[in-house]
N, CA, C and O atoms as a printed pandas DataFrame, in Angstrom:
     atom_number atom_name residue_name chain_id  residue_number  x_coord  y_coord  z_coord
0              1         N          UNK        A               1  -30.043  -17.963    3.472
1              2        CA          UNK        A               1  -29.759  -16.698    2.810
2              3         C          UNK        A               1  -29.130  -15.727    3.811
3              4         O          UNK        A               1  -29.574  -15.616    4.954
4              5         N          UNK        A               2  -28.110  -15.043    3.367
5              6        CA          UNK        A               2  -27.399  -14.081    4.207
6              7         C          UNK        A               2  -28.196  -12.785    4.305
7              8         O          UNK        A               2  -28.656  -12.272    3.285
8              9         N          UNK        A               3  -28.371  -12.244    5.514
9             10        CA          UNK        A               3  -29.117  -10.984    5.632
10            11         C          UNK        A               3  -28.347   -9.818    5.010
11            12         O          UNK        A               3  -27.118   -9.827    4.942
12            13         N          UNK        A               4  -29.098   -8.822    4.562
13            14        CA          UNK        A               4  -28.486   -7.631    3.957
14            15         C          UNK        A               4  -27.787   -6.814    5.039
15            16         O          UNK        A               4  -28.327   -6.590    6.122
16            17         N          UNK        A               5  -26.573   -6.376    4.715
17            18        CA          UNK        A               5  -25.786   -5.536    5.618
18            19         C          UNK        A               5  -25.115   -4.437    4.822
19            20         O          UNK        A               5  -24.921   -4.546    3.611
20            21         N          UNK        A               6  -24.764   -3.370    5.533
21            22        CA          UNK        A               6  -23.999   -2.292    4.899
22            23         C          UNK        A               6  -22.524   -2.684    4.916
23            24         O          UNK        A               6  -21.995   -3.139    5.930
24            25         N          UNK        A               7  -21.881   -2.496    3.777
25            26        CA          UNK        A               7  -20.452   -2.784    3.653
26            27         C          UNK        A               7  -19.740   -1.524    3.186
27            28         O          UNK        A               7  -20.153   -0.890    2.214
28            29         N          UNK        A               8  -18.678   -1.167    3.876
29            30        CA          UNK        A               8  -17.878   -0.032    3.426
30            31         C          UNK        A               8  -17.058   -0.472    2.223
31            32         O          UNK        A               8  -16.409   -1.518    2.240
32            33         N          UNK        A               9  -17.101    0.338    1.191
33            34        CA          UNK        A               9  -16.382    0.028   -0.035
34            35         C          UNK        A               9  -14.959    0.574    0.025
35            36         O          UNK        A               9  -14.693    1.518    0.769
36            37         N          UNK        A              10  -14.044   -0.006   -0.749
37            38        CA          UNK        A              10  -12.642    0.420   -0.679
38            39         C          UNK        A              10  -12.336    1.674   -1.496
39            40         O          UNK        A              10  -11.237    1.814   -2.033
40            41         N          UNK        A              11  -13.283    2.564   -1.590
41            42        CA          UNK        A              11  -13.079    3.856   -2.246
42            43         C          UNK        A              11  -13.989    4.875   -1.581
43            44         O          UNK        A              11  -14.876    4.520   -0.805
44            45         N          UNK        A              12  -13.761    6.130   -1.888
45            46        CA          UNK        A              12  -14.574    7.199   -1.315
46            47         C          UNK        A              12  -15.347    7.900   -2.416
47            48         O          UNK        A              12  -15.058    7.750   -3.603
48            49         N          UNK        A              13  -16.336    8.670   -1.989
49            50        CA          UNK        A              13  -17.137    9.450   -2.923
50            51         C          UNK        A              13  -16.413   10.720   -3.328
51            52         O          UNK        A              13  -15.285   10.961   -2.899
52            53         N          UNK        A              14  -17.062   11.538   -4.157
53            54        CA          UNK        A              14  -16.423   12.749   -4.669
54            55         C          UNK        A              14  -15.966   13.719   -3.578
55            56         O          UNK        A              14  -15.006   14.461   -3.781
56            57         N          UNK        A              15  -16.631   13.723   -2.441
57            58        CA          UNK        A              15  -16.264   14.633   -1.352
58            59         C          UNK        A              15  -15.336   13.970   -0.340
59            60         O          UNK        A              15  -15.080   14.524    0.729
60            61         N          UNK        A              16  -14.834   12.784   -0.676
61            62        CA          UNK        A              16  -13.934   12.075    0.221
62            63         C          UNK        A              16  -14.634   11.302    1.324
63            64         O          UNK        A              16  -13.986   10.783    2.233
64            65         N          UNK        A              17  -15.958   11.223    1.248
65            66        CA          UNK        A              17  -16.716   10.500    2.270
66            67         C          UNK        A              17  -16.780    9.012    1.917
67            68         O          UNK        A              17  -16.729    8.651    0.741
68            69         N          UNK        A              18  -16.891    8.144    2.936
69            70        CA          UNK        A              18  -16.967    6.706    2.676
70            71         C          UNK        A              18  -18.184    6.349    1.826
71            72         O          UNK        A              18  -19.223    7.006    1.894
72            73         N          UNK        A              19  -18.033    5.304    1.032
73            74        CA          UNK        A              19  -19.136    4.764    0.237
74            75         C          UNK        A              19  -19.518    3.405    0.816
75            76         O          UNK        A              19  -18.665    2.655    1.289
76            77         N          UNK        A              20  -20.799    3.106    0.771
77            78        CA          UNK        A              20  -21.304    1.839    1.290
78            79         C          UNK        A              20  -22.219    1.198    0.262
79            80         O          UNK        A              20  -22.806    1.874   -0.583
80            81         N          UNK        A              21  -22.326   -0.124    0.352
81            82        CA          UNK        A              21  -23.307   -0.866   -0.421
82            83         C          UNK        A              21  -24.065   -1.733    0.577
83            84         O          UNK        A              21  -23.477   -2.283    1.508
84            85         N          UNK        A              22  -25.367   -1.850    0.376
85            86        CA          UNK        A              22  -26.187   -2.696    1.235
86            87         C          UNK        A              22  -26.589   -3.913    0.421
87            88         O          UNK        A              22  -27.108   -3.794   -0.688
88            89         N          UNK        A              23  -26.342   -5.077    0.985
89            90        CA          UNK        A              23  -26.690   -6.310    0.293
90            91         C          UNK        A              23  -26.174   -7.507    1.061
91            92         O          UNK        A              23  -25.725   -7.398    2.202
92            93         N          UNK        A              24  -26.252   -8.661    0.398
93            94        CA          UNK        A              24  -25.810   -9.894    1.042
94            95         C          UNK        A              24  -24.385  -10.275    0.663
95            96         O          UNK        A              24  -23.903  -11.344    1.038
96            97         N          UNK        A              25  -23.705   -9.391   -0.088
97            98        CA          UNK        A              25  -22.317   -9.634   -0.453
98            99         C          UNK        A              25  -22.121  -10.414   -1.731
99           100         O          UNK        A              25  -20.995  -10.779   -2.067
100          101         N          UNK        A              26  -23.212  -10.680   -2.460
101          102        CA          UNK        A              26  -23.097  -11.467   -3.683
102          103         C          UNK        A              26  -23.346  -10.656   -4.946
103          104         O          UNK        A              26  -23.268  -11.197   -6.049
104          105         N          UNK        A              27  -23.639   -9.388   -4.808
105          106        CA          UNK        A              27  -23.953   -8.556   -5.963
106          107         C          UNK        A              27  -22.717   -8.115   -6.732
107          108         O          UNK        A              27  -21.590   -8.297   -6.271
108          109         N          UNK        A              28  -22.938   -7.528   -7.918
109          110        CA          UNK        A              28  -21.811   -7.116   -8.756
110          111         C          UNK        A              28  -20.925   -6.053   -8.103
111          112         O          UNK        A              28  -19.708   -6.086   -8.282
112          113         N          UNK        A              29  -21.495   -5.128   -7.363
113          114        CA          UNK        A              29  -20.681   -4.098   -6.709
114          115         C          UNK        A              29  -19.813   -4.709   -5.607
115          116         O          UNK        A              29  -18.673   -4.290   -5.405
116          117         N          UNK        A              30  -20.349   -5.688   -4.905
117          118        CA          UNK        A              30  -19.559   -6.393   -3.889
118          119         C          UNK        A              30  -18.397   -7.141   -4.528
119          120         O          UNK        A              30  -17.302   -7.189   -3.968
120          121         N          UNK        A              31  -18.635   -7.724   -5.699
121          122        CA          UNK        A              31  -17.558   -8.438   -6.397
122          123         C          UNK        A              31  -16.465   -7.473   -6.855
123          124         O          UNK        A              31  -15.279   -7.793   -6.766
124          125         N          UNK        A              32  -16.854   -6.302   -7.341
125          126        CA          UNK        A              32  -15.866   -5.287   -7.731
126          127         C          UNK        A              32  -15.060   -4.865   -6.499
127          128         O          UNK        A              32  -13.838   -4.733   -6.568
128          129         N          UNK        A              33  -15.745   -4.658   -5.382
129          130        CA          UNK        A              33  -15.054   -4.276   -4.144
130          131         C          UNK        A              33  -14.077   -5.368   -3.714
131          132         O          UNK        A              33  -12.960   -5.068   -3.293
132          133         N          UNK        A              34  -14.491   -6.636   -3.819
133          134        CA          UNK        A              34  -13.599   -7.748   -3.478
134          135         C          UNK        A              34  -12.341   -7.724   -4.343
135          136         O          UNK        A              34  -11.233   -7.927   -3.847
136          137         N          UNK        A              35  -12.520   -7.476   -5.632
137          138        CA          UNK        A              35  -11.379   -7.446   -6.555
138          139         C          UNK        A              35  -10.440   -6.287   -6.230
139          140         O          UNK        A              35   -9.220   -6.449   -6.237
140          141         N          UNK        A              36  -11.008   -5.124   -5.947
141          142        CA          UNK        A              36  -10.175   -3.962   -5.617
142          143         C          UNK        A              36   -9.412   -4.211   -4.320
143          144         O          UNK        A              36   -8.229   -3.884   -4.226
144          145         N          UNK        A              37  -10.077   -4.786   -3.320
145          146        CA          UNK        A              37   -9.392   -5.103   -2.066
146          147         C          UNK        A              37   -8.246   -6.080   -2.305
147          148         O          UNK        A              37   -7.172   -5.930   -1.723
148          149         N          UNK        A              38   -8.468   -7.074   -3.152
149          150        CA          UNK        A              38   -7.413   -8.047   -3.456
150          151         C          UNK        A              38   -6.220   -7.361   -4.120
151          152         O          UNK        A              38   -5.070   -7.664   -3.803
152          153         N          UNK        A              39   -6.495   -6.442   -5.035
153          154        CA          UNK        A              39   -5.420   -5.700   -5.699
154          155         C          UNK        A              39   -4.674   -4.839   -4.677
155          156         O          UNK        A              39   -3.443   -4.805   -4.673
156          157         N          UNK        A              40   -5.410   -4.148   -3.817
157          158        CA          UNK        A              40   -4.774   -3.290   -2.815
158          159         C          UNK        A              40   -3.855   -4.100   -1.900
159          160         O          UNK        A              40   -2.736   -3.678   -1.608
160          161         N          UNK        A              41   -4.325   -5.256   -1.451
161          162        CA          UNK        A              41   -3.506   -6.081   -0.561
162          163         C          UNK        A              41   -2.313   -6.679   -1.305
163          164         O          UNK        A              41   -1.227   -6.803   -0.739
164          165         N          UNK        A              42   -2.510   -7.046   -2.562
165          166        CA          UNK        A              42   -1.401   -7.556   -3.369
166          167         C          UNK        A              42   -0.324   -6.504   -3.575
167          168         O          UNK        A              42    0.868   -6.799   -3.485
168          169         N          UNK        A              43   -0.750   -5.268   -3.855
169          170        CA          UNK        A              43    0.213   -4.176   -4.013
170          171         C          UNK        A              43    0.958   -3.911   -2.708
171          172         O          UNK        A              43    2.155   -3.622   -2.717
172          173         N          UNK        A              44    0.248   -4.009   -1.592
173          174        CA          UNK        A              44    0.893   -3.796   -0.291
174          175         C          UNK        A              44    1.956   -4.862   -0.040
175          176         O          UNK        A              44    3.035   -4.554    0.466
176          177         N          UNK        A              45    1.657   -6.118   -0.391
177          178        CA          UNK        A              45    2.648   -7.192   -0.229
178          179         C          UNK        A              45    3.886   -6.921   -1.087
179          180         O          UNK        A              45    5.019   -7.060   -0.626
180          181         N          UNK        A              46    3.650   -6.535   -2.328
181          182        CA          UNK        A              46    4.753   -6.230   -3.246
182          183         C          UNK        A              46    5.580   -5.053   -2.713
183          184         O          UNK        A              46    6.811   -5.085   -2.741
184          185         N          UNK        A              47    4.899   -4.034   -2.235
185          186        CA          UNK        A              47    5.584   -2.855   -1.706
186          187         C          UNK        A              47    6.407   -3.209   -0.468
187          188         O          UNK        A              47    7.505   -2.683   -0.283
188          189         N          UNK        A              48    5.890   -4.085    0.368
189          190        CA          UNK        A              48    6.637   -4.503    1.553
190          191         C          UNK        A              48    7.945   -5.186    1.154
191          192         O          UNK        A              48    8.993   -4.923    1.742
192          193         N          UNK        A              49    7.878   -6.052    0.163
193          194        CA          UNK        A              49    9.094   -6.705   -0.332
194          195         C          UNK        A              49   10.092   -5.666   -0.832
195          196         O          UNK        A              49   11.279   -5.726   -0.512
196          197         N          UNK        A              50    9.598   -4.715   -1.619
197          198        CA          UNK        A              50   10.453   -3.644   -2.142
198          199         C          UNK        A              50   11.040   -2.809   -0.995
199          200         O          UNK        A              50   12.211   -2.434   -1.030
200          201         N          UNK        A              51   10.224   -2.527    0.008
201          202        CA          UNK        A              51   10.685   -1.722    1.144
202          203         C          UNK        A              51   11.811   -2.426    1.891
203          204         O          UNK        A              51   12.810   -1.802    2.249
204          205         N          UNK        A              52   11.648   -3.719    2.124
205          206        CA          UNK        A              52   12.688   -4.459    2.842
206          207         C          UNK        A              52   13.998   -4.474    2.057
207          208         O          UNK        A              52   15.078   -4.365    2.638
208          209         N          UNK        A              53   13.897   -4.610    0.742
209          210        CA          UNK        A              53   15.104   -4.577   -0.097
210          211         C          UNK        A              53   15.755   -3.193   -0.057
211          212         O          UNK        A              53   16.975   -3.078    0.059
212          213         N          UNK        A              54   14.940   -2.152   -0.153
213          214        CA          UNK        A              54   15.466   -0.788   -0.148
214          215         C          UNK        A              54   16.111   -0.452    1.191
215          216         O          UNK        A              54   17.188    0.142    1.235
216          217         N          UNK        A              55   15.459   -0.828    2.271
217          218        CA          UNK        A              55   16.007   -0.538    3.598
218          219         C          UNK        A              55   17.294   -1.313    3.871
219          220         O          UNK        A              55   18.120   -0.898    4.685
220          221         N          UNK        A              56   17.453   -2.434    3.190
221          222        CA          UNK        A              56   18.659   -3.235    3.353
222          223         C          UNK        A              56   19.828   -2.693    2.529
223          224         O          UNK        A              56   20.967   -3.131    2.692
224          225         N          UNK        A              57   19.538   -1.737    1.643
225          226        CA          UNK        A              57   20.555   -1.162    0.760
226          227         C          UNK        A              57   21.186    0.059    1.429
227          228         O          UNK        A              57   20.516    1.079    1.590
228          229         N          UNK        A              58   22.455   -0.020    1.821
229          230        CA          UNK        A              58   23.084    1.123    2.487
230          231         C          UNK        A              58   23.260    2.332    1.566
231          232         O          UNK        A              58   23.520    3.438    2.041
232          233         N          UNK        A              59   23.121    2.133    0.270
233          234        CA          UNK        A              59   23.272    3.234   -0.682
234          235         C          UNK        A              59   21.930    3.868   -1.059
235          236         O          UNK        A              59   21.878    4.723   -1.943
236          237         N          UNK        A              60   20.859    3.460   -0.402
237          238        CA          UNK        A              60   19.535    4.016   -0.715
238          239         C          UNK        A              60   19.541    5.527   -0.495
239          240         O          UNK        A              60   20.009    6.016    0.533
240          241         N          UNK        A              61   19.025    6.238   -1.455
241          242        CA          UNK        A              61   18.983    7.707   -1.409
242          243         C          UNK        A              61   17.839    8.185   -0.507
243          244         O          UNK        A              61   16.824    7.505   -0.353
244          245         N          UNK        A              62   18.025    9.354    0.076
245          246        CA          UNK        A              62   17.003    9.959    0.932
246          247         C          UNK        A              62   15.676   10.114    0.185
247          248         O          UNK        A              62   14.618    9.800    0.730
248          249         N          UNK        A              63   15.728   10.593   -1.050
249          250        CA          UNK        A              63   14.500   10.805   -1.827
250          251         C          UNK        A              63   13.769    9.483   -2.052
251          252         O          UNK        A              63   12.539    9.437   -2.006
252          253         N          UNK        A              64   14.520    8.411   -2.295
253          254        CA          UNK        A              64   13.901    7.096   -2.485
254          255         C          UNK        A              64   13.236    6.622   -1.195
255          256         O          UNK        A              64   12.140    6.062   -1.223
256          257         N          UNK        A              65   13.902    6.849   -0.072
257          258        CA          UNK        A              65   13.333    6.452    1.218
258          259         C          UNK        A              65   12.077    7.257    1.541
259          260         O          UNK        A              65   11.110    6.725    2.086
260          261         N          UNK        A              66   12.102    8.526    1.205
261          262        CA          UNK        A              66   10.924    9.377    1.442
262          263         C          UNK        A              66    9.747    8.924    0.579
263          264         O          UNK        A              66    8.617    8.839    1.061
264          265         N          UNK        A              67   10.010    8.636   -0.690
265          266        CA          UNK        A              67    8.963    8.126   -1.582
266          267         C          UNK        A              67    8.429    6.801   -1.065
267          268         O          UNK        A              67    7.220    6.572   -1.059
268          269         N          UNK        A              68    9.323    5.939   -0.634
269          270        CA          UNK        A              68    8.936    4.647   -0.090
270          271         C          UNK        A              68    8.046    4.814    1.140
271          272         O          UNK        A              68    7.038    4.120    1.276
272          273         N          UNK        A              69    8.412    5.728    2.032
273          274        CA          UNK        A              69    7.608    5.968    3.234
274          275         C          UNK        A              69    6.207    6.449    2.867
275          276         O          UNK        A              69    5.227    6.040    3.490
276          277         N          UNK        A              70    6.108    7.308    1.867
277          278        CA          UNK        A              70    4.804    7.793    1.410
278          279         C          UNK        A              70    3.968    6.643    0.864
279          280         O          UNK        A              70    2.785    6.520    1.183
280          281         N          UNK        A              71    4.585    5.804    0.041
281          282        CA          UNK        A              71    3.867    4.671   -0.539
282          283         C          UNK        A              71    3.450    3.672    0.533
283          284         O          UNK        A              71    2.353    3.115    0.469
284          285         N          UNK        A              72    4.311    3.440    1.514
285          286        CA          UNK        A              72    3.961    2.538    2.612
286          287         C          UNK        A              72    2.792    3.081    3.424
287          288         O          UNK        A              72    1.918    2.318    3.836
288          289         N          UNK        A              73    2.768    4.388    3.656
289          290        CA          UNK        A              73    1.655    4.997    4.392
290          291         C          UNK        A              73    0.350    4.828    3.623
291          292         O          UNK        A              73   -0.685    4.524    4.217
292          293         N          UNK        A              74    0.391    5.022    2.308
293          294        CA          UNK        A              74   -0.811    4.853    1.487
294          295         C          UNK        A              74   -1.281    3.397    1.504
295          296         O          UNK        A              74   -2.478    3.128    1.608
296          297         N          UNK        A              75   -0.335    2.465    1.402
297          298        CA          UNK        A              75   -0.684    1.043    1.419
298          299         C          UNK        A              75   -1.256    0.639    2.774
299          300         O          UNK        A              75   -2.199   -0.150    2.840
300          301         N          UNK        A              76   -0.692    1.176    3.853
301          302        CA          UNK        A              76   -1.211    0.885    5.190
302          303         C          UNK        A              76   -2.626    1.427    5.336
303          304         O          UNK        A              76   -3.494    0.759    5.899
304          305         N          UNK        A              77   -2.861    2.623    4.837
305          306        CA          UNK        A              77   -4.200    3.213    4.868
306          307         C          UNK        A              77   -5.198    2.292    4.169
307          308         O          UNK        A              77   -6.261    1.996    4.716
308          309         N          UNK        A              78   -4.858    1.840    2.967
309          310        CA          UNK        A              78   -5.747    0.949    2.221
310          311         C          UNK        A              78   -5.965   -0.367    2.961
311          312         O          UNK        A              78   -7.091   -0.858    3.038
312          313         N          UNK        A              79   -4.892   -0.937    3.504
313          314        CA          UNK        A              79   -5.001   -2.211    4.215
314          315         C          UNK        A              79   -5.875   -2.080    5.461
315          316         O          UNK        A              79   -6.630   -2.996    5.789
316          317         N          UNK        A              80   -5.777   -0.954    6.152
317          318        CA          UNK        A              80   -6.620   -0.739    7.335
318          319         C          UNK        A              80   -8.087   -0.593    6.957
319          320         O          UNK        A              80   -8.965   -1.058    7.685
320          321         N          UNK        A              81   -8.362    0.050    5.821
321          322        CA          UNK        A              81   -9.748    0.142    5.356
322          323         C          UNK        A              81  -10.300   -1.242    5.044
323          324         O          UNK        A              81  -11.443   -1.549    5.385
324          325         N          UNK        A              82   -9.493   -2.077    4.397
325          326        CA          UNK        A              82   -9.911   -3.447    4.091
326          327         C          UNK        A              82  -10.160   -4.205    5.394
327          328         O          UNK        A              82  -11.173   -4.891    5.528
328          329         N          UNK        A              83   -9.249   -4.085    6.343
329          330        CA          UNK        A              83   -9.399   -4.781    7.622
330          331         C          UNK        A              83  -10.650   -4.323    8.363
331          332         O          UNK        A              83  -11.390   -5.148    8.900
332          333         N          UNK        A              84  -10.890   -3.024    8.397
333          334        CA          UNK        A              84  -12.093   -2.506    9.059
334          335         C          UNK        A              84  -13.354   -3.026    8.381
335          336         O          UNK        A              84  -14.302   -3.440    9.048
336          337         N          UNK        A              85  -13.359   -3.002    7.058
337          338        CA          UNK        A              85  -14.526   -3.464    6.312
338          339         C          UNK        A              85  -14.786   -4.945    6.579
339          340         O          UNK        A              85  -15.923   -5.350    6.819
340          341         N          UNK        A              86  -13.744   -5.732    6.535
341          342        CA          UNK        A              86  -13.900   -7.178    6.757
342          343         C          UNK        A              86  -14.251   -7.475    8.210
343          344         O          UNK        A              86  -15.057   -8.364    8.485
344          345         N          UNK        A              87  -13.655   -6.741    9.134
345          346        CA          UNK        A              87  -13.967   -6.943   10.541
346          347         C          UNK        A              87  -15.421   -6.640   10.853
347          348         O          UNK        A              87  -16.059   -7.344   11.636
348          349         N          UNK        A              88  -15.941   -5.589   10.236
349          350        CA          UNK        A              88  -17.344   -5.226   10.437
350          351         C          UNK        A              88  -18.265   -6.313    9.906
351          352         O          UNK        A              88  -19.314   -6.586   10.489
352          353         N          UNK        A              89  -17.875   -6.931    8.804
353          354        CA          UNK        A              89  -18.703   -8.002    8.246
354          355         C          UNK        A              89  -18.627   -9.263    9.091
355          356         O          UNK        A              89  -19.598  -10.017    9.159
356          357         N          UNK        A              90  -17.484   -9.509    9.742
357          358        CA          UNK        A              90  -17.350  -10.690   10.589
358          359         C          UNK        A              90  -18.043  -10.509   11.935
359          360         O          UNK        A              90  -18.671  -11.430   12.458
360          361         N          UNK        A              91  -17.915   -9.306   12.482
361          362        CA          UNK        A              91  -18.459   -9.014   13.813
362          363         C          UNK        A              91  -19.324   -7.760   13.744
363          364         O          UNK        A              91  -18.898   -6.683   14.162
364          365         N          UNK        A              92  -20.545   -7.901   13.212
365          366        CA          UNK        A              92  -21.396   -6.701   13.018
366          367         C          UNK        A              92  -21.806   -6.014   14.300
367          368         O          UNK        A              92  -22.514   -5.007   14.261
């Protein structure tokens, strides 16, 4: 049996503070967190493909590039939270 550990969830509370769940990683909240992390990483992969296509387009508009940069920053933020959460679980 896996010992109970605190896991940072891929969302924040109402005040913007991190949320955690304590358990062995098999509970329903852990499964929801796994699904959300998978969606976040999938969106980041899709966005990266879109970014490479946009950056390769010499006619890309400034506003489109600015929007893209904002979306990439948000995706990077989410991916880093996932990485930190998973790293903590691998190396407590």
